[in-house]
Coordinates of C-alpha atoms in Angstrom, one line a residue:
Chain A
M1 CA 11.5 -23.4 34.1
I2 CA 9.5 -20.7 35.7
A3 CA 6.1 -20.4 34.5
R4 CA 6.0 -17.1 33.2
S5 CA 2.7 -15.0 33.0
V6 CA 0.5 -17.0 30.4
D7 CA -1.3 -14.0 29.0
A8 CA -1.7 -15.3 25.4
S9 CA -3.8 -12.3 24.4
P10 CA -2.8 -10.4 21.1
R11 CA -0.8 -7.2 22.0
P12 CA -2.5 -3.5 20.8
Y13 CA -1.2 -2.0 17.7
A14 CA 1.7 0.0 17.5
N15 CA 0.9 3.7 18.1
P16 CA 0.1 5.1 14.1
Y17 CA 2.2 7.8 14.0
V18 CA 5.3 5.5 15.4
A19 CA 4.4 2.9 13.2
G20 CA 4.5 5.0 10.0
V21 CA 7.7 7.1 10.9
A22 CA 9.0 3.7 10.7
L23 CA 7.5 3.0 7.5
G24 CA 8.9 6.7 6.0
L25 CA 12.1 4.9 6.9
V26 CA 11.8 1.6 5.3
L27 CA 10.7 3.5 2.4
L28 CA 13.8 6.0 2.6
A29 CA 16.0 2.9 3.0
A30 CA 14.3 1.9 -0.2
F31 CA 15.5 5.0 -2.1
V32 CA 18.7 5.3 -0.4
V33 CA 19.7 1.8 -1.1
M34 CA 18.0 0.8 -4.4
G35 CA 16.9 4.2 -5.9
R36 CA 13.3 3.4 -6.2
G37 CA 10.5 3.0 -3.6
L38 CA 8.0 0.4 -2.4
G39 CA 5.6 -1.4 -4.4
A40 CA 2.4 -4.1 -4.3
S41 CA 0.8 -4.3 -7.8
G42 CA 4.2 -4.5 -9.9
A43 CA 4.3 -8.3 -7.9
F44 CA 1.0 -9.0 -8.9
A45 CA 1.5 -8.3 -12.7
S46 CA 5.0 -9.6 -12.8
S47 CA 3.4 -13.1 -11.8
A48 CA 0.7 -12.8 -13.7
A49 CA 2.9 -12.2 -16.4
G50 CA 5.3 -14.9 -15.4
V51 CA 2.2 -17.6 -15.5
V52 CA 0.7 -16.1 -18.9
A53 CA 4.2 -16.7 -20.4
A54 CA 4.5 -20.7 -19.3
A55 CA 0.6 -21.0 -20.8
A56 CA 1.1 -19.4 -23.7
P57 CA 4.6 -17.6 -24.4
E58 CA 3.6 -16.3 -28.0
A59 CA 0.8 -14.5 -26.5
A60 CA 2.8 -13.6 -23.4
R61 CA 5.6 -11.8 -25.6
A62 CA 3.1 -10.2 -28.2
N63 CA 1.1 -8.3 -25.3
S64 CA 3.1 -5.0 -24.0
Y65 CA 2.1 -5.0 -21.0
F66 CA 3.0 -8.8 -20.0
A67 CA 6.4 -8.5 -22.2
K68 CA 7.7 -5.5 -19.8
Y69 CA 8.1 -7.9 -17.2
L70 CA 9.9 -10.8 -19.4
G71 CA 12.8 -9.3 -19.8
G72 CA 15.9 -9.4 -17.3
D73 CA 16.1 -11.9 -15.1
G74 CA 12.4 -12.8 -16.2
P75 CA 9.0 -12.3 -14.3
W76 CA 9.6 -14.8 -10.9
L77 CA 12.9 -12.8 -9.9
D78 CA 11.3 -9.5 -10.5
W79 CA 12.0 -7.2 -7.8
L80 CA 9.0 -6.3 -6.1
L81 CA 7.8 -10.0 -6.2
I82 CA 10.8 -10.8 -3.8
E83 CA 9.9 -7.5 -2.3
I84 CA 6.3 -8.9 -1.8
V85 CA 7.0 -12.3 -0.7
G86 CA 9.2 -10.0 2.0
V87 CA 5.9 -8.6 2.9
G88 CA 4.2 -11.4 3.6
M89 CA 6.9 -12.8 5.6
G90 CA 7.6 -9.6 7.7
G91 CA 3.9 -9.6 8.7
F92 CA 3.7 -13.0 9.4
L93 CA 6.8 -12.9 11.6
S94 CA 5.2 -9.1 13.6
A95 CA 2.0 -11.0 13.7
L96 CA 3.6 -13.6 15.6
V97 CA 5.2 -11.7 17.7
A98 CA 2.2 -9.8 18.9
R99 CA 0.4 -13.0 19.1
R100 CA -2.0 -11.7 16.3
L101 CA -1.8 -14.7 14.2
R102 CA -5.6 -16.0 13.9
L103 CA -7.2 -18.0 11.2
E104 CA -10.5 -16.1 10.7
I105 CA -12.7 -14.1 8.2
E106 CA -12.8 -10.5 9.2
R107 CA -16.3 -9.0 8.7
G108 CA -18.9 -6.9 9.9
P109 CA -21.3 -8.0 12.6
R110 CA -24.4 -8.4 9.8
L111 CA -22.2 -9.9 7.0
A112 CA -22.2 -14.2 6.2
S113 CA -18.3 -15.2 5.4
G114 CA -19.2 -16.0 1.7
A115 CA -20.5 -12.7 1.3
R116 CA -17.6 -11.3 2.5
L117 CA -15.0 -13.7 0.8
T118 CA -16.9 -12.6 -2.5
A119 CA -16.8 -8.3 -1.9
A120 CA -13.2 -9.1 -1.0
F121 CA -12.3 -10.9 -4.4
G122 CA -14.5 -8.3 -6.4
G123 CA -12.9 -5.5 -4.5
G124 CA -9.4 -7.1 -5.4
A125 CA -10.8 -6.9 -8.9
V126 CA -11.6 -4.4 -9.0
M127 CA -8.6 -2.5 -7.8
G128 CA -6.4 -4.8 -10.3
L129 CA -8.3 -2.6 -13.1
G130 CA -7.4 0.7 -11.6
A131 CA -3.8 0.2 -10.3
V132 CA -2.8 -1.1 -14.0
L133 CA -4.8 2.2 -15.7
A134 CA -2.4 3.9 -12.6
R135 CA 0.4 2.4 -12.7
G136 CA 0.7 1.3 -9.2
C137 CA -1.3 1.2 -5.7
T138 CA -1.3 2.6 -2.6
S139 CA 2.3 1.6 -2.5
G140 CA 4.0 2.1 -5.2
Q141 CA 2.0 5.5 -6.1
A142 CA 0.6 6.5 -2.8
L143 CA 3.6 5.7 -0.8
T144 CA 6.5 5.6 -3.0
G145 CA 4.9 8.6 -5.4
G146 CA 3.8 10.5 -2.8
A147 CA 6.7 11.3 -0.6
L148 CA 8.6 11.7 -4.2
L149 CA 5.7 14.7 -4.9
S150 CA 4.7 13.1 -8.0
V151 CA 2.2 15.0 -9.7
G152 CA 0.7 11.6 -10.8
S153 CA 0.6 9.8 -7.7
W154 CA -1.2 12.6 -5.6
L155 CA -3.8 12.7 -8.4
F156 CA -4.3 9.0 -8.0
V157 CA -4.5 9.5 -4.2
A158 CA -7.4 11.7 -4.4
G159 CA -9.3 9.8 -7.2
A160 CA -8.9 6.7 -4.5
F161 CA -10.2 8.6 -1.6
A162 CA -12.7 10.7 -3.3
A163 CA -14.2 7.7 -4.7
A164 CA -13.9 5.2 -1.8
Y165 CA -15.7 8.1 0.5
L166 CA -18.3 8.4 -2.2
V167 CA -19.1 4.4 -2.6
A168 CA -18.1 3.9 1.1
P169 CA -21.9 5.1 2.3
L170 CA -23.7 3.0 -0.1
L171 CA -21.6 -0.5 1.3
R172 CA -22.5 0.0 4.9
R173 CA -23.6 -2.9 5.6
L174 CA -20.8 -4.7 4.7
W175 CA -19.1 -3.0 7.9
T176 CA -22.1 -1.8 10.1
Chain B
M1 CA 27.1 11.4 -3.5
T2 CA 27.2 8.1 -2.1
A3 CA 23.7 6.8 -2.8
P4 CA 21.6 5.2 -3.9
Y5 CA 24.2 2.7 -3.7
F6 CA 22.7 0.1 -6.4
E7 CA 22.2 2.8 -9.1
L8 CA 25.8 3.5 -8.4
G9 CA 26.5 0.0 -8.9
Y10 CA 27.7 -1.0 -5.1
F11 CA 26.7 -4.1 -5.7
G12 CA 24.6 -6.2 -8.3
A13 CA 21.3 -8.2 -9.7
R14 CA 21.8 -10.7 -6.4
G15 CA 22.2 -8.0 -4.3
A16 CA 19.5 -6.3 -5.0
L17 CA 17.0 -9.2 -4.8
V18 CA 18.4 -9.6 -1.3
A19 CA 17.7 -6.0 -0.4
A20 CA 14.2 -6.4 -1.7
L21 CA 13.5 -9.4 0.5
V22 CA 15.1 -7.5 3.5
I23 CA 13.1 -4.0 2.7
G24 CA 9.9 -6.4 2.0
I25 CA 10.2 -7.9 5.7
A26 CA 10.6 -4.4 7.0
F27 CA 7.8 -3.0 5.4
G28 CA 5.3 -6.3 5.8
W29 CA 6.6 -5.8 9.8
C30 CA 5.5 -2.2 9.6
L31 CA 2.5 -2.6 8.3
E32 CA 1.1 -5.5 10.3
S33 CA 2.3 -3.5 13.5
A34 CA 0.2 -0.3 13.1
G35 CA -2.8 -2.7 12.2
M36 CA -3.1 -2.0 8.6
G37 CA -3.1 -5.8 7.8
S38 CA -7.1 -5.4 9.2
A39 CA -9.8 -5.2 6.9
R40 CA -12.4 -3.9 9.9
K41 CA -9.5 -1.3 11.0
L42 CA -9.0 0.1 7.0
A43 CA -12.7 -0.1 6.3
G44 CA -13.0 2.1 9.5
Q45 CA -11.2 5.0 7.4
F46 CA -14.1 5.3 5.5
Y47 CA -16.8 5.6 8.0
L48 CA -14.5 7.9 10.0
T49 CA -14.4 5.5 12.8
D50 CA -10.5 4.5 12.4
L51 CA -8.2 7.0 10.8
T52 CA -4.7 4.8 11.0
V53 CA -4.8 4.4 7.6
F54 CA -4.2 8.2 7.2
K55 CA -2.3 9.0 9.8
V56 CA 0.0 6.1 8.8
M57 CA 0.4 6.5 5.0
F58 CA 0.5 10.5 6.1
T59 CA 2.9 10.4 8.4
A60 CA 5.3 7.7 6.5
I61 CA 5.1 10.0 3.2
V62 CA 6.5 12.7 5.4
T63 CA 9.4 11.4 6.7
A64 CA 10.1 9.9 3.5
M65 CA 9.7 13.1 2.0
L66 CA 11.8 15.1 4.2
G67 CA 14.6 12.3 4.6
A68 CA 14.8 12.4 0.7
F69 CA 15.1 16.0 0.8
W70 CA 17.7 16.4 3.0
L71 CA 19.7 13.7 1.9
G72 CA 19.8 15.3 -1.2
R73 CA 20.2 18.8 0.2
L74 CA 23.4 17.5 1.8
G75 CA 24.6 15.8 -0.7
V76 CA 24.4 12.2 0.2
L77 CA 21.6 11.2 -2.1
D78 CA 21.5 11.8 -5.9
L79 CA 18.0 12.5 -5.9
T80 CA 18.1 12.4 -10.2
R81 CA 19.2 9.0 -9.8
V82 CA 15.9 8.3 -7.7
Y83 CA 13.2 6.8 -9.6
V84 CA 10.2 9.0 -9.6
P85 CA 6.7 7.7 -10.8
E86 CA 5.8 9.1 -14.1
T87 CA 2.8 10.9 -14.1
Y88 CA -0.1 10.2 -16.9
L89 CA -2.9 12.7 -16.0
V90 CA -6.2 10.6 -17.3
P91 CA -5.5 7.4 -16.8
Q92 CA -3.9 8.0 -13.3
L93 CA -7.1 9.4 -12.2
V94 CA -9.4 7.3 -13.7
G95 CA -7.2 4.6 -12.4
G96 CA -7.6 6.1 -8.8
L97 CA -10.9 6.3 -9.1
I98 CA -11.3 2.9 -9.7
F99 CA -9.3 2.0 -7.3
G100 CA -10.9 3.5 -4.5
V101 CA -14.4 1.7 -5.3
G102 CA -12.5 -1.8 -5.2
F103 CA -10.5 -0.4 -1.8
A104 CA -14.2 0.3 -0.5
L105 CA -15.2 -2.8 -1.5
G106 CA -12.5 -5.1 -0.3
G107 CA -11.6 -3.5 2.5
L108 CA -8.1 -4.0 1.8
C109 CA -5.2 -2.5 -0.5
P110 CA -3.0 -4.9 -2.6
G111 CA 0.2 -4.3 -0.1
T112 CA -2.3 -4.9 2.8
S113 CA -3.9 -7.5 1.8
C114 CA -1.0 -9.6 1.3
V115 CA -0.6 -8.7 5.1
A116 CA -3.7 -9.9 5.8
A117 CA -3.2 -13.0 3.8
A118 CA -0.3 -13.7 5.7
T119 CA -1.4 -13.7 9.2
G120 CA -5.1 -15.9 8.6
R121 CA -7.3 -14.2 7.3
L122 CA -8.9 -15.8 4.4
D123 CA -10.8 -12.2 3.5
G124 CA -7.1 -11.2 2.8
V125 CA -6.4 -14.4 0.8
A126 CA -9.7 -13.8 -1.4
L127 CA -8.6 -10.3 -1.9
V128 CA -4.8 -11.4 -3.2
A129 CA -6.8 -14.0 -5.2
G130 CA -9.1 -11.0 -6.7
M131 CA -6.6 -8.6 -7.5
W132 CA -4.3 -11.2 -9.0
S133 CA -7.3 -11.9 -11.1
G134 CA -7.9 -8.3 -11.9
V135 CA -4.4 -7.6 -13.0
L136 CA -4.5 -10.7 -15.4
A137 CA -7.7 -9.8 -17.4
T138 CA -6.7 -6.3 -17.4
G139 CA -3.7 -7.3 -18.6
L140 CA -5.1 -9.8 -21.2
F141 CA -7.3 -6.9 -22.7
F142 CA -4.7 -4.3 -22.2
P143 CA -4.2 -4.3 -26.3
A144 CA -7.6 -2.4 -26.0
L145 CA -6.9 0.0 -23.4
E146 CA -3.2 0.7 -24.7
R147 CA -4.2 4.0 -26.1
F148 CA -6.1 5.3 -23.2
Y149 CA -3.0 3.6 -20.6
E150 CA -0.3 6.0 -22.6
R151 CA -2.8 9.1 -22.8
T152 CA -1.8 12.8 -21.4
P153 CA 1.6 11.9 -20.6
R154 CA 3.7 14.5 -18.2
G155 CA 7.0 12.5 -17.6
A156 CA 8.4 12.8 -14.5
L157 CA 6.2 16.1 -12.8
T158 CA 7.0 16.8 -9.4
L159 CA 4.2 19.3 -7.9
P160 CA 6.8 21.6 -7.2
Q161 CA 7.6 22.0 -11.0
L162 CA 3.9 21.9 -11.7
A163 CA 3.3 24.9 -9.4
H164 CA 6.4 26.8 -10.0
V165 CA 8.0 26.9 -6.3
P166 CA 11.2 25.7 -4.8
Y167 CA 11.4 22.2 -3.7
G168 CA 11.9 23.3 -0.2
V169 CA 8.6 25.0 0.0
A170 CA 6.3 22.4 -1.6
V171 CA 7.5 19.6 1.4
L172 CA 7.0 22.6 3.7
L173 CA 3.4 23.2 2.6
V174 CA 3.3 19.1 2.5
V175 CA 4.0 18.6 5.8
L176 CA 2.1 21.9 7.4
A177 CA -0.8 19.7 5.2
A178 CA 0.0 16.9 7.0
L179 CA 0.0 18.4 10.6
G180 CA -3.6 19.9 9.9
G181 CA -5.0 16.9 8.5
F182 CA -3.7 15.1 12.0
L183 CA -5.3 17.8 14.3
V184 CA -8.6 17.0 12.1
A185 CA -8.2 13.4 12.2
E186 CA -7.5 13.2 16.2
R187 CA -10.6 15.6 16.4
I188 CA -12.6 13.5 14.8
E189 CA -11.3 9.9 16.2
A190 CA -12.2 11.9 20.0
K191 CA -15.7 13.0 18.7
V192 CA -16.3 9.3 17.7
R193 CA -14.9 7.7 21.5
T194 CA -17.2 10.1 23.3
S195 CA -20.4 9.8 21.3
V196 CA -20.3 5.8 20.7
T197 CA -17.6 3.8 21.7
P198 CA -17.9 1.6 25.0
A199 CA -15.0 1.0 27.4
A200 CA -13.2 -1.6 25.3
P201 CA -10.5 -0.8 22.9
D202 CA -10.5 -0.7 19.6
E203 CA -8.0 -3.6 18.7
M204 CA -9.6 -6.0 20.9
R205 CA -13.4 -5.5 20.2
R206 CA -13.7 -8.6 17.4
T207 CA -16.9 -8.4 16.0
V208 CA -14.7 -11.2 13.4
A209 CA -15.8 -14.6 13.3
P210 CA -13.1 -16.9 14.0
V211 CA -13.3 -19.5 11.7
V212 CA -10.6 -22.1 13.8
E213 CA -9.3 -20.8 17.5
G214 CA -6.1 -20.7 18.5
V215 CA -3.9 -21.1 15.6
G216 CA -0.7 -19.7 15.7
A217 CA 0.7 -18.3 18.4

């Protein structure tokens, strides 16, 4: 074996417009193959329904939110749950090939690791509430509904970005 | 019409799950390669230092929108069989506002947090756990929220229907809005680059604290 270049530095990210076109083609493929779009928060909902159903089957069936995910093949074979497993695999493979895998806590220069993890957990919990009320998140509403010109999806996008820009100045010390 | 294949019965439930996995892998690959698994990069969107989120999302929306429109026009894709997310005006606006606060606080959205977690970022893992807990808690309190959740239903309402313009006109307006947005985004980024950034390329400037170096590739 001839020693190839031992440059193991992470490769730079793709051009955002090229990546955007590729992502758009994946979304289009979902329309063409499945007749539905992409999603993420639905995977959280169906797995939560699965856990509730395992712990308290009666309560899960009595809850009209969780009950939606308990029909058909059950919550663990939900289409979006399998899709999100794929998202993790695809992200891992892309990072592996581009040498971007790395165990770390991404945070601002002035923020302690614990504070970053708390903010991430808290932000996730708040998004959980928002995504349930909005019937989706940046994947199911913004991308999918956005491309299909759904009024509610564009309303969701407008609300999400307006709120994010309003609170971001108050959260400046998280990132600067 | 030959598509959508699943809706027209070309394959069944098992095939749909294979499609879910393959489409998911492609989705995750695109997000990671654009840098969307990085909270620092995503947060740059809200401080106008890195507009990758806007560019990737709007390009993807425009691409899929044009594809769906033209495949429908050419008779390949039956758009009446593609599920359009139904509109509930008030809960979706309020949900969006709440979601935006969480997005700014957490720095990742639900899909990108899965990519962050899968590529070794522990803040991504924390966000996935938080999101899951938030959905679980909201689900448990759902009976109290249900009336609000069902308010102001408008069915599968689309922008061209709302504005009483043809589908193609709405598509063209979104394309023009995107092109205008991209011009503004490039200007903002150029301004940021000339005013603050030193020579190192954005992606390589890691002010993050690696917990363990050199895991993985």
